[in-house]
Tab-separated table of C-alpha atoms in Angstrom:
chain	number	residue	atom	x	y	z
P	436	MET	CA	0.000	0.000	0.000
P	437	PRO	CA	1.494	3.407	-0.975
P	438	GLY	CA	2.732	5.617	1.850
P	439	ILE	CA	0.994	8.862	2.644
P	440	PHE	CA	3.801	10.888	1.057
P	441	SER	CA	4.056	8.753	-2.065
P	442	GLU	CA	3.800	10.187	-5.571
P	443	GLU	CA	0.232	8.840	-5.770
P	444	HIS	CA	-0.872	11.177	-2.953
P	445	LEU	CA	1.276	14.177	-3.890
P	446	ASP	CA	-1.553	16.043	-5.636
P	447	ILE	CA	-3.844	15.671	-2.592
P	448	ILE	CA	-1.079	16.842	-0.225
P	449	LEU	CA	-0.264	19.806	-2.477
P	450	GLN	CA	-3.879	20.972	-2.675
P	451	GLY	CA	-4.516	20.379	1.026
P	452	GLY	CA	-1.394	22.318	1.979
P	453	MET	CA	-2.434	25.235	-0.208
P	454	VAL	CA	-5.888	25.317	1.415
P	455	ILE	CA	-4.525	25.264	4.972
P	456	PHE	CA	-1.890	27.910	4.280
P	457	MET	CA	-4.396	30.222	2.586
P	458	GLU	CA	-7.004	29.902	5.336
P	459	ILE	CA	-4.473	30.536	8.131
P	460	TYR	CA	-3.164	33.589	6.303
P	461	LEU	CA	-6.639	35.038	5.759
P	462	TYR	CA	-7.626	34.360	9.385
P	463	PHE	CA	-4.679	36.246	10.852
P	464	GLN	CA	-5.230	39.093	8.384
P	465	GLY	CA	-8.814	39.421	9.588
P	466	LEU	CA	-10.193	38.864	6.095
P	467	TYR	CA	-13.070	36.685	7.258
P	468	SER	CA	-15.412	37.338	4.339
P	469	ILE	CA	-12.708	36.376	1.852
P	470	MET	CA	-11.943	33.375	4.031
P	471	ILE	CA	-15.544	32.160	3.714
P	472	LEU	CA	-15.515	32.699	-0.052
P	473	SER	CA	-12.224	30.836	-0.418
P	474	ILE	CA	-13.565	27.886	1.587
P	475	ALA	CA	-16.499	27.719	-0.835
P	476	LEU	CA	-14.066	27.906	-3.768
P	477	PHE	CA	-11.894	25.114	-2.409
P	478	ALA	CA	-14.990	23.006	-1.765
P	479	PHE	CA	-15.837	23.466	-5.425
P	480	MET	CA	-12.291	22.499	-6.385
P	481	ALA	CA	-12.551	19.371	-4.234
P	482	SER	CA	-15.677	18.294	-6.104
P	483	GLY	CA	-13.850	18.965	-9.355
P	484	PHE	CA	-10.984	16.802	-8.134
P	485	ARG	CA	-13.338	13.860	-7.746
P	486	ILE	CA	-14.770	14.483	-11.208
P	487	ALA	CA	-11.288	14.636	-12.704
P	488	LYS	CA	-10.319	11.259	-11.323
P	489	ALA	CA	-13.056	9.507	-13.306
P	490	GLY	CA	-14.012	12.131	-15.880
P	491	SER	CA	-13.916	12.200	-19.650
P	492	ARG	CA	-12.595	15.632	-20.578
P	493	ALA	CA	-9.128	15.837	-22.089
P	494	CYS	CA	-6.813	18.795	-22.537
P	495	ILE	CA	-4.215	18.416	-25.312
P	496	ILE	CA	-1.331	20.898	-25.179
P	497	VAL	CA	0.564	21.344	-28.448
P	498	LEU	CA	2.309	24.735	-27.999
P	499	GLY	CA	2.856	24.836	-31.731
P	500	ASP	CA	0.803	25.201	-34.873
P	501	ILE	CA	-2.196	22.923	-34.286
P	502	GLY	CA	-2.643	22.418	-38.030
P	503	ARG	CA	0.950	21.189	-38.340
P	504	SER	CA	0.640	18.738	-35.434
P	505	PRO	CA	-1.133	15.796	-37.087
P	506	ARG	CA	-0.410	13.244	-34.354
P	507	MET	CA	-2.047	15.432	-31.695
P	508	GLN	CA	-4.991	16.076	-34.020
P	509	TYR	CA	-5.376	12.307	-34.340
P	510	HIS	CA	-5.256	11.972	-30.533
P	511	ALA	CA	-8.048	14.560	-30.281
P	512	LEU	CA	-10.226	12.803	-32.856
P	513	SER	CA	-9.700	9.397	-31.234
P	514	LEU	CA	-10.527	10.745	-27.782
P	515	ALA	CA	-13.673	12.371	-29.173
P	516	LYS	CA	-14.745	9.062	-30.751
P	517	THR	CA	-14.248	7.440	-27.347
P	518	GLY	CA	-16.700	9.910	-25.801
P	519	PHE	CA	-14.304	12.518	-24.441
P	520	ASP	CA	-14.815	16.250	-24.666
P	521	VAL	CA	-11.494	17.590	-25.906
P	522	ASP	CA	-9.788	20.965	-25.518
P	523	ILE	CA	-6.746	21.340	-27.773
P	524	VAL	CA	-4.428	24.240	-26.939
P	525	GLY	CA	-1.892	25.680	-29.364
P	526	TYR	CA	-1.162	28.324	-31.946
P	527	GLY	CA	-2.726	29.065	-35.315
P	528	GLY	CA	-1.110	29.385	-38.712
P	529	SER	CA	-2.271	26.318	-40.617
P	530	THR	CA	-5.794	25.032	-40.993
P	531	PRO	CA	-6.385	21.783	-39.066
P	532	HIS	CA	-8.120	18.898	-40.741
P	533	SER	CA	-11.818	19.466	-41.391
P	534	ASP	CA	-12.764	16.462	-39.239
P	535	LEU	CA	-11.280	18.212	-36.210
P	536	ILE	CA	-12.834	21.583	-37.034
P	537	GLU	CA	-16.297	20.102	-37.545
P	538	ASN	CA	-16.266	17.836	-34.483
P	539	ASP	CA	-18.645	19.188	-31.824
P	540	LYS	CA	-16.727	17.462	-29.030
P	541	ILE	CA	-13.448	19.228	-29.831
P	542	THR	CA	-12.757	22.852	-28.864
P	543	GLN	CA	-9.705	24.640	-30.188
P	544	HIS	CA	-8.053	27.232	-27.955
P	545	VAL	CA	-5.900	29.143	-30.427
P	546	MET	CA	-3.483	31.450	-28.630
P	547	SER	CA	-1.903	34.515	-30.200
P	548	ASP	CA	1.736	34.185	-31.204
P	549	PRO	CA	4.111	35.163	-28.373
P	550	MET	CA	5.285	38.746	-28.358
P	551	THR	CA	8.791	39.145	-29.744
P	552	LEU	CA	11.197	41.698	-28.374
P	553	PRO	CA	13.512	43.723	-30.644
P	554	GLY	CA	16.914	42.274	-31.412
P	555	VAL	CA	18.614	44.923	-29.295
P	556	PHE	CA	17.845	42.803	-26.231
P	557	PRO	CA	20.144	39.881	-25.397
P	558	GLY	CA	19.040	36.509	-26.758
P	559	LEU	CA	18.673	34.912	-23.314
P	560	PHE	CA	16.474	37.794	-22.137
P	561	ARG	CA	14.264	37.516	-25.229
P	562	TYR	CA	13.912	33.764	-24.753
P	563	THR	CA	13.055	34.170	-21.058
P	564	PHE	CA	10.433	36.782	-21.931
P	565	LYS	CA	8.906	34.461	-24.532
P	566	VAL	CA	8.708	31.582	-22.037
P	567	MET	CA	7.100	33.757	-19.353
P	568	TYR	CA	4.597	35.018	-21.926
P	569	GLN	CA	3.738	31.431	-22.903
P	570	ILE	CA	3.320	30.446	-19.243
P	571	ALA	CA	0.839	33.294	-18.799
P	572	GLN	CA	-1.038	32.194	-21.920
P	573	LEU	CA	-1.229	28.569	-20.790
P	574	PHE	CA	-2.339	29.519	-17.270
P	575	PHE	CA	-5.119	31.700	-18.666
P	576	VAL	CA	-6.401	28.958	-20.983
P	577	ILE	CA	-6.045	26.050	-18.547
P	578	PHE	CA	-7.267	27.748	-15.364
P	579	VAL	CA	-9.731	30.327	-16.741
P	580	LYS	CA	-11.118	29.373	-20.163
P	581	MET	CA	-11.232	25.605	-19.952
P	582	LYS	CA	-13.446	23.271	-17.994
P	583	TRP	CA	-11.888	20.873	-15.507
P	584	PRO	CA	-9.828	18.238	-17.428
P	585	SER	CA	-9.612	14.629	-16.334
P	586	HIS	CA	-6.624	14.005	-18.612
P	587	ILE	CA	-3.842	16.328	-19.775
P	588	PHE	CA	-1.923	15.214	-22.870
P	589	VAL	CA	1.311	17.002	-23.723
P	590	GLN	CA	3.260	16.869	-26.961
P	591	ASN	CA	6.978	16.836	-26.226
P	592	PRO	CA	8.885	18.694	-27.586
P	593	PRO	CA	8.649	21.495	-26.762
P	594	ALA	CA	9.334	20.785	-23.089
P	595	ILE	CA	9.538	24.445	-22.045
P	596	PRO	CA	7.208	25.557	-20.593
P	597	THR	CA	4.635	22.838	-21.351
P	598	LEU	CA	5.965	20.053	-19.114
P	599	PRO	CA	6.179	22.048	-15.845
P	600	VAL	CA	2.893	23.860	-16.554
P	601	ALA	CA	1.066	20.619	-17.366
P	602	TRP	CA	2.539	18.885	-14.308
P	603	PHE	CA	1.426	21.774	-12.065
P	604	ALA	CA	-2.070	21.803	-13.600
P	605	SER	CA	-2.399	18.041	-13.121
P	606	LYS	CA	-1.609	18.394	-9.410
P	607	ILE	CA	-4.083	21.240	-8.949
P	608	TYR	CA	-6.840	19.521	-10.900
P	609	GLY	CA	-6.053	15.913	-10.006
P	610	SER	CA	-5.842	15.112	-13.723
P	611	LYS	CA	-3.951	12.240	-15.292
P	612	PHE	CA	-0.790	13.721	-16.832
P	613	ILE	CA	0.298	11.993	-20.064
P	614	VAL	CA	3.374	12.807	-22.164
P	615	ASP	CA	3.560	11.817	-25.819
P	616	TRP	CA	7.299	11.728	-26.511
P	617	HIS	CA	7.926	12.663	-30.161
P	618	ASN	CA	11.581	13.528	-29.556
P	619	TYR	CA	13.771	15.196	-26.924
P	620	GLY	CA	13.461	18.972	-26.953
P	621	TYR	CA	16.963	19.677	-25.704
P	622	THR	CA	18.484	17.790	-28.671
P	623	ILE	CA	16.633	20.099	-31.077
P	624	MET	CA	17.854	23.168	-29.187
P	625	ALA	CA	21.395	21.770	-29.446
P	626	LEU	CA	21.175	22.076	-33.245
P	627	THR	CA	21.392	25.867	-32.993
P	628	ASN	CA	23.199	26.155	-29.635
P	629	LYS	CA	26.248	24.412	-28.235
P	630	PRO	CA	25.233	21.249	-26.342
P	631	THR	CA	27.098	22.608	-23.314
P	632	SER	CA	25.427	26.031	-23.412
P	633	PRO	CA	23.423	27.052	-20.311
P	634	ILE	CA	20.134	27.196	-22.228
P	635	VAL	CA	20.509	23.616	-23.538
P	636	ARG	CA	21.549	22.293	-20.127
P	637	LEU	CA	18.571	24.039	-18.503
P	638	ALA	CA	16.224	22.608	-21.134
P	639	LYS	CA	17.602	19.123	-20.536
P	640	TRP	CA	17.179	19.491	-16.763
P	641	ILE	CA	13.554	20.653	-17.111
P	642	GLU	CA	12.763	17.833	-19.529
P	643	ARG	CA	14.400	15.206	-17.315
P	644	THR	CA	12.775	16.600	-14.158
P	645	PHE	CA	9.163	17.012	-15.219
P	646	GLY	CA	8.826	14.494	-18.072
P	647	PRO	CA	9.289	11.368	-15.923
P	648	ARG	CA	6.731	12.721	-13.393
P	649	ALA	CA	3.887	12.042	-15.819
P	650	ASP	CA	1.338	9.321	-15.040
P	651	GLY	CA	1.485	7.877	-18.552
P	652	HIS	CA	4.034	7.837	-21.349
P	653	PHE	CA	3.793	7.119	-25.055
P	654	CYS	CA	6.664	7.315	-27.524
P	655	VAL	CA	7.167	6.909	-31.253
P	656	THR	CA	9.803	4.139	-31.449
P	657	ASP	CA	10.998	1.097	-29.550
P	658	ALA	CA	14.448	2.722	-29.503
P	659	MET	CA	13.035	5.701	-27.610
P	660	LYS	CA	11.127	3.387	-25.269
P	661	LYS	CA	14.405	1.659	-24.416
P	662	ASP	CA	16.220	4.978	-23.920
P	663	LEU	CA	13.460	6.333	-21.666
P	664	ALA	CA	13.756	3.216	-19.499
P	665	GLN	CA	17.553	3.185	-19.326
P	666	ASN	CA	18.360	6.902	-19.089
P	667	TRP	CA	15.228	8.781	-17.999
P	668	GLY	CA	13.706	6.625	-15.284
P	669	VAL	CA	10.583	5.895	-17.342
P	670	PRO	CA	10.289	2.093	-17.287
P	671	LYS	CA	6.756	1.710	-18.630
P	672	ALA	CA	6.554	3.878	-21.741
P	673	ILE	CA	4.363	2.409	-24.487
P	674	THR	CA	5.399	2.564	-28.125
P	675	LEU	CA	2.627	4.124	-30.196
P	676	TYR	CA	3.887	4.078	-33.755
P	677	ASP	CA	2.600	6.771	-36.052
P	678	ARG	CA	0.066	5.204	-38.359
P	679	PRO	CA	-1.779	6.938	-41.188
P	680	PRO	CA	-5.498	7.619	-40.877
P	681	GLU	CA	-7.842	6.486	-43.619
P	682	ILE	CA	-7.439	9.686	-45.662
P	683	PHE	CA	-3.918	8.597	-46.656
P	684	LYS	CA	-4.468	6.163	-49.510
P	685	PRO	CA	-3.710	5.885	-53.242
P	686	THR	CA	-5.546	8.616	-55.116
P	687	PRO	CA	-8.031	7.516	-57.818
P	688	LEU	CA	-7.132	8.693	-61.308
P	689	THR	CA	-10.152	11.007	-61.583
P	690	GLU	CA	-9.171	12.780	-58.357
P	691	GLN	CA	-5.571	13.003	-59.558
P	692	HIS	CA	-6.716	14.819	-62.676
P	693	GLU	CA	-8.903	17.192	-60.659
P	694	LEU	CA	-6.023	17.893	-58.242
P	695	PHE	CA	-3.486	18.582	-60.985
P	696	SER	CA	-5.984	20.799	-62.825
P	697	ARG	CA	-6.541	22.903	-59.696
P	698	LEU	CA	-2.853	23.100	-58.844
P	699	SER	CA	-1.954	24.123	-62.410
P	700	LYS	CA	-3.733	27.444	-61.895
P	701	ASP	CA	-1.130	28.475	-59.313
P	702	TYR	CA	1.774	26.207	-60.207
P	703	PRO	CA	2.488	26.010	-63.976
P	704	VAL	CA	4.607	22.835	-63.624
P	705	PHE	CA	1.330	20.887	-63.367
P	706	ALA	CA	-0.113	22.398	-66.565
P	707	SER	CA	0.057	20.752	-69.974
P	708	SER	CA	2.283	22.422	-72.565
P	709	ASP	CA	-0.671	22.644	-74.987
P	710	SER	CA	-2.672	24.669	-72.396
P	711	SER	CA	-5.705	22.459	-72.940
P	712	PRO	CA	-8.171	22.474	-70.039
P	713	GLN	CA	-8.649	18.731	-70.692
P	714	HIS	CA	-4.975	17.981	-70.071
P	715	THR	CA	-2.436	18.293	-67.292
P	716	VAL	CA	1.240	17.426	-67.566
P	717	PHE	CA	0.429	14.039	-65.969
P	718	THR	CA	-3.135	13.205	-67.094
P	719	GLU	CA	-5.598	13.789	-69.914
P	720	ARG	CA	-9.313	13.486	-70.429
P	721	LYS	CA	-10.234	11.466	-73.529
P	722	SER	CA	-13.223	12.166	-75.766
P	723	SER	CA	-15.020	9.365	-73.943
P	724	ARG	CA	-14.665	11.457	-70.755
P	725	SER	CA	-12.366	8.832	-69.259
P	726	ILE	CA	-9.135	9.923	-67.540
P	727	THR	CA	-5.823	8.331	-68.447
P	728	LYS	CA	-2.207	8.901	-67.525
P	729	ARG	CA	-0.116	10.417	-70.290
P	730	SER	CA	2.531	8.163	-71.818
P	731	ASP	CA	4.916	11.117	-72.037
P	732	ARG	CA	4.318	12.287	-68.478
P	733	PRO	CA	7.195	13.286	-66.197
P	734	ALA	CA	7.836	11.449	-62.934
P	735	LEU	CA	6.368	13.108	-59.850
P	736	VAL	CA	8.649	13.198	-56.816
P	737	VAL	CA	7.300	14.574	-53.539
P	738	SER	CA	9.237	15.690	-50.485
P	739	GLY	CA	7.722	17.169	-47.338
P	740	THR	CA	9.918	19.372	-45.203
P	741	SER	CA	9.717	21.772	-42.281
P	742	TRP	CA	12.707	23.698	-43.706
P	743	THR	CA	14.690	23.403	-40.475
P	744	GLU	CA	18.322	22.721	-39.570
P	745	ASP	CA	17.749	18.985	-39.057
P	746	GLU	CA	16.987	18.551	-42.769
P	747	ASP	CA	19.875	19.216	-45.160
P	748	PHE	CA	17.889	20.170	-48.220
P	749	SER	CA	21.032	20.673	-50.308
P	750	ILE	CA	21.234	16.855	-50.571
P	751	LEU	CA	18.048	16.744	-52.651
P	752	LEU	CA	19.038	19.760	-54.755
P	753	ASN	CA	22.403	18.201	-55.599
P	754	ALA	CA	20.732	14.867	-56.422
P	755	LEU	CA	18.301	16.656	-58.756
P	756	GLU	CA	21.207	18.429	-60.427
P	757	SER	CA	22.854	15.052	-61.046
P	758	TYR	CA	19.543	13.792	-62.451
P	759	GLU	CA	19.414	16.786	-64.830
P	760	ASP	CA	22.959	16.057	-65.990
P	761	ALA	CA	22.140	12.358	-66.471
P	762	ILE	CA	19.271	13.179	-68.856
P	763	SER	CA	21.426	15.663	-70.730
P	764	SER	CA	24.077	12.965	-71.186
P	765	GLY	CA	21.536	10.694	-72.890
P	766	LEU	CA	20.308	8.315	-70.163
P	767	SER	CA	16.769	6.978	-70.628
P	768	LEU	CA	15.109	8.961	-67.870
P	769	PRO	CA	11.831	10.905	-67.797
P	770	ASN	CA	11.560	14.582	-67.058
P	771	LEU	CA	10.878	15.147	-63.395
P	772	VAL	CA	8.585	17.389	-61.351
P	773	CYS	CA	9.591	17.720	-57.708
P	774	ALA	CA	6.863	19.064	-55.410
P	775	ILE	CA	8.189	20.183	-52.027
P	776	THR	CA	5.526	20.808	-49.399
P	777	GLY	CA	5.752	22.563	-46.043
P	778	LYS	CA	6.993	25.825	-44.628
P	779	GLY	CA	9.638	26.830	-42.149
P	780	PRO	CA	12.489	29.196	-41.269
P	781	MET	CA	14.948	28.128	-43.994
P	782	LYS	CA	12.486	28.064	-46.890
P	783	LYS	CA	13.490	31.461	-48.297
P	784	TYR	CA	17.175	30.511	-48.179
P	785	TYR	CA	16.619	27.449	-50.341
P	786	MET	CA	14.059	29.144	-52.581
P	787	ASP	CA	16.726	31.701	-53.534
P	788	ILE	CA	19.040	28.824	-54.496
P	789	ILE	CA	16.300	27.081	-56.506
P	790	ALA	CA	15.491	30.300	-58.369
P	791	LYS	CA	19.046	30.377	-59.765
P	792	LYS	CA	18.754	26.911	-61.316
P	793	ASN	CA	18.160	26.861	-65.057
P	794	TRP	CA	17.245	23.216	-65.509
P	795	LYS	CA	15.457	21.961	-68.615
P	796	HIS	CA	14.363	18.529	-67.443
P	797	VAL	CA	13.758	19.028	-63.708
P	798	LYS	CA	11.118	21.404	-62.378
P	799	ILE	CA	10.580	22.299	-58.708
P	800	CYS	CA	7.490	23.775	-57.089
P	801	THR	CA	6.685	24.415	-53.437
P	802	PRO	CA	2.902	24.230	-53.073
P	803	TRP	CA	1.187	24.881	-49.761
P	804	LEU	CA	-1.623	22.344	-49.634
P	805	THR	CA	-4.778	22.023	-47.578
P	806	ALA	CA	-5.073	19.131	-45.150
P	807	GLU	CA	-7.382	17.458	-47.690
P	808	ASP	CA	-5.136	17.954	-50.755
P	809	TYR	CA	-1.869	16.854	-49.111
P	810	PRO	CA	-2.768	13.125	-48.990
P	811	LYS	CA	-4.137	13.355	-52.523
P	812	LEU	CA	-0.787	14.639	-53.798
P	813	LEU	CA	1.090	11.863	-51.977
P	814	GLY	CA	-1.322	9.300	-53.411
P	815	SER	CA	-0.628	10.630	-56.925
P	816	ALA	CA	3.182	10.660	-56.740
P	817	ASP	CA	5.711	8.130	-58.019
P	818	VAL	CA	8.508	8.515	-55.447
P	819	GLY	CA	8.788	10.193	-52.047
P	820	VAL	CA	11.986	11.652	-50.610
P	821	CYS	CA	12.600	12.177	-46.894
P	822	LEU	CA	15.531	14.241	-45.613
P	823	HIS	CA	14.582	14.148	-41.924
P	824	LYS	CA	17.498	13.278	-39.637
P	825	SER	CA	16.461	12.830	-36.035
P	826	SER	CA	18.217	15.167	-33.596
P	827	SER	CA	18.094	12.393	-30.994
P	828	GLY	CA	18.324	9.423	-33.339
P	829	LEU	CA	15.206	8.057	-31.657
P	830	ASP	CA	12.186	9.394	-33.561
P	831	LEU	CA	10.741	8.611	-36.973
P	832	PRO	CA	9.580	10.967	-39.744
P	833	MET	CA	5.795	11.141	-39.829
P	834	LYS	CA	5.945	12.282	-43.448
P	835	VAL	CA	7.172	8.776	-44.375
P	836	VAL	CA	4.233	7.260	-42.484
P	837	ASP	CA	1.896	9.418	-44.575
P	838	MET	CA	3.650	8.388	-47.783
P	839	PHE	CA	3.491	4.708	-46.884
P	840	GLY	CA	-0.206	5.103	-46.099
P	841	CYS	CA	-0.658	6.276	-49.689
P	842	GLY	CA	1.370	3.351	-51.017
P	843	LEU	CA	4.207	5.678	-52.039
P	844	PRO	CA	7.742	4.186	-52.042
P	845	VAL	CA	10.304	6.387	-50.291
P	846	CYS	CA	13.994	7.210	-50.483
P	847	ALA	CA	14.937	8.221	-46.918
P	848	ILE	CA	18.201	9.435	-45.444
P	849	HIS	CA	19.763	7.076	-42.932
P	850	PHE	CA	19.787	7.595	-39.161
P	851	ASN	CA	19.539	5.368	-36.110
P	852	CYS	CA	16.241	3.472	-35.747
P	853	LEU	CA	15.010	4.359	-39.256
P	854	ASP	CA	14.828	0.624	-39.883
P	855	GLU	CA	11.800	0.485	-37.563
P	856	LEU	CA	9.929	2.076	-40.482
P	857	VAL	CA	11.872	1.990	-43.758
P	858	LYS	CA	13.138	-1.452	-44.779
P	859	HIS	CA	15.880	-1.003	-47.378
P	860	ASN	CA	15.053	-2.726	-50.675
P	861	GLU	CA	11.731	-3.906	-49.231
P	862	ASN	CA	9.393	-0.894	-48.957
P	863	GLY	CA	11.850	1.809	-49.995
P	864	LEU	CA	15.500	2.770	-50.172
P	865	VAL	CA	17.867	4.270	-47.606
P	866	PHE	CA	20.653	6.638	-48.665
P	867	HIS	CA	23.553	8.254	-46.813
P	868	ASP	CA	24.536	11.145	-49.099
P	869	LYS	CA	23.651	13.057	-52.253
P	870	GLU	CA	25.461	10.583	-54.522
P	871	GLU	CA	23.426	7.643	-53.245
P	872	LEU	CA	20.156	9.559	-53.565
P	873	ALA	CA	21.013	10.625	-57.107
P	874	GLN	CA	21.743	7.033	-58.099
P	875	GLN	CA	18.587	5.723	-56.436
P	876	LEU	CA	16.360	8.198	-58.286
P	877	GLN	CA	17.969	7.267	-61.593
P	878	ASP	CA	17.659	3.517	-60.925
P	879	LEU	CA	14.006	3.770	-59.887
P	880	LEU	CA	12.983	5.945	-62.823
P	881	CYS	CA	15.026	4.408	-65.626
P	882	ASP	CA	12.721	3.838	-68.658
P	883	PHE	CA	9.770	5.299	-66.708
P	884	PRO	CA	6.805	5.050	-67.135
P	885	GLU	CA	7.019	1.828	-69.196
P	886	LYS	CA	9.208	0.043	-66.648
P	887	GLN	CA	8.382	0.399	-62.941
P	888	LYS	CA	9.263	-3.083	-61.651
P	889	GLN	CA	11.068	-1.980	-58.465
P	890	LEU	CA	8.486	0.693	-57.657
P	891	GLU	CA	5.670	-1.841	-58.106
P	892	THR	CA	7.450	-4.292	-55.805
P	893	PHE	CA	7.730	-1.633	-53.114
P	894	ARG	CA	4.047	-0.737	-53.514
P	895	ASP	CA	3.028	-4.366	-53.120
P	896	ASN	CA	5.149	-4.670	-49.982
P	897	LEU	CA	3.509	-1.571	-48.507
P	898	LYS	CA	0.048	-3.129	-48.569
P	899	SER	CA	0.638	-4.866	-45.234
P	900	PHE	CA	1.673	-1.532	-43.688
P	901	GLN	CA	-1.539	0.051	-44.947
P	902	GLU	CA	-3.705	-2.532	-43.173
P	903	LEU	CA	-3.060	-1.131	-39.667
P	904	ARG	CA	-4.393	2.413	-39.363
P	905	TRP	CA	-4.178	5.014	-36.603
P	906	GLU	CA	-7.566	4.332	-35.042
P	907	GLU	CA	-6.956	0.615	-34.543
P	908	SER	CA	-3.432	1.216	-33.240
P	909	TRP	CA	-4.674	3.923	-30.837
P	910	ASN	CA	-7.447	1.684	-29.499
P	911	ASN	CA	-4.944	-1.107	-28.901
P	912	THR	CA	-2.554	1.112	-26.937
P	913	VAL	CA	-3.892	4.425	-25.611
P	914	ARG	CA	-7.571	3.694	-25.019
P	915	LYS	CA	-7.055	0.824	-22.590
P	916	THR	CA	-4.649	2.892	-20.440
P	917	LEU	CA	-6.833	5.993	-19.959
P	918	TYR	CA	-8.095	5.000	-16.525
P	919	ILE	CA	-5.145	2.930	-15.261
């Protein structure tokens, strides 16, 4: 039986201590009317505590763009299907999936972007100000706007300030505190700061202090599960692999044609050279109204990126340059359209480089797609490319999960634990540098579209991956732990 001062009773002790301290203070100050009101308030909180222990209202804290946090959107939708009322807290910027927007059981709390101080202030001061601003925002939403949550889910990273704020809220409310470990936040901060810098060491301390205090833990790989057990004091984390929802599937030819026709209005690389409204560069509508793929179509390569430091985009650009040179030298390769989705801090830098390229056979576009059109583009492509390199070596790229859900073979850059997802020469290819990627693209697309033997083999092998979807995986892991 747990002792009275065990972790299990810490929330009760914390709340009880706060009540006693407050009442003693008000008594000796002679503030009897406030004392009576506070007793009524704490009585209300006590009833809320009992509700929280067995309730069905979840708070999901993203502290990022909600629309660009698909895994947390999937958590929200799954919780809602289970009967939970869900509050999801984060920032705006991108439009979340329509299923989340239209769900009556899900409420979005979109916070304004944190105030930014001028660059004349020291970097540490500006960062501290931003964190304090975010703490104030989270406190206002969690303790003022929201109803009493029974469960608090946190996406990590970022760890600062979400982990300490969520831990504190769980002790006040008596909620179950659950961390979904996507990666380690301090390793991402170490990409732009020295690993020994004070800010990285502080971030690591906060993550290691408050993360393991959660009541439940989910992570994205078995490698991370093992690391959490060995190095973080989290022995019972559960691996919840990212799985695609049903919207990620091969795109029917009619929908491909409609998608390319719409995209061609803003991105000319999708338009047919004859400017016919019945044709795109990939598809054409016959006189019988049927849609067919063009025999002279280019190959469509898709790469999703967040344009951040952990993705060296120059690898893909150099591989495409080699591909351009290979066609010019007479190799039997198709022209190529490379669609690069996403947005992020380094996009302008690479767009300036792309603008200087004067390629004849390779075209690049960077469309920003709706949540509904993104899976359609993946389901229409021939090859996917992933440049994500994990900062910790322990997470997996969700963009590959989406591609596999659409039956799209992938060339992915190597890092530790990638083999938990991408099986080299089975469902895709793994490369280490620009030379390997360039060769893989040329091997896969040689004599395309007549010959696609290796691509077809990969697609066949992906069918087993497509059988297990997010909802089934979530029910098998998360759902049965909600009240443990």
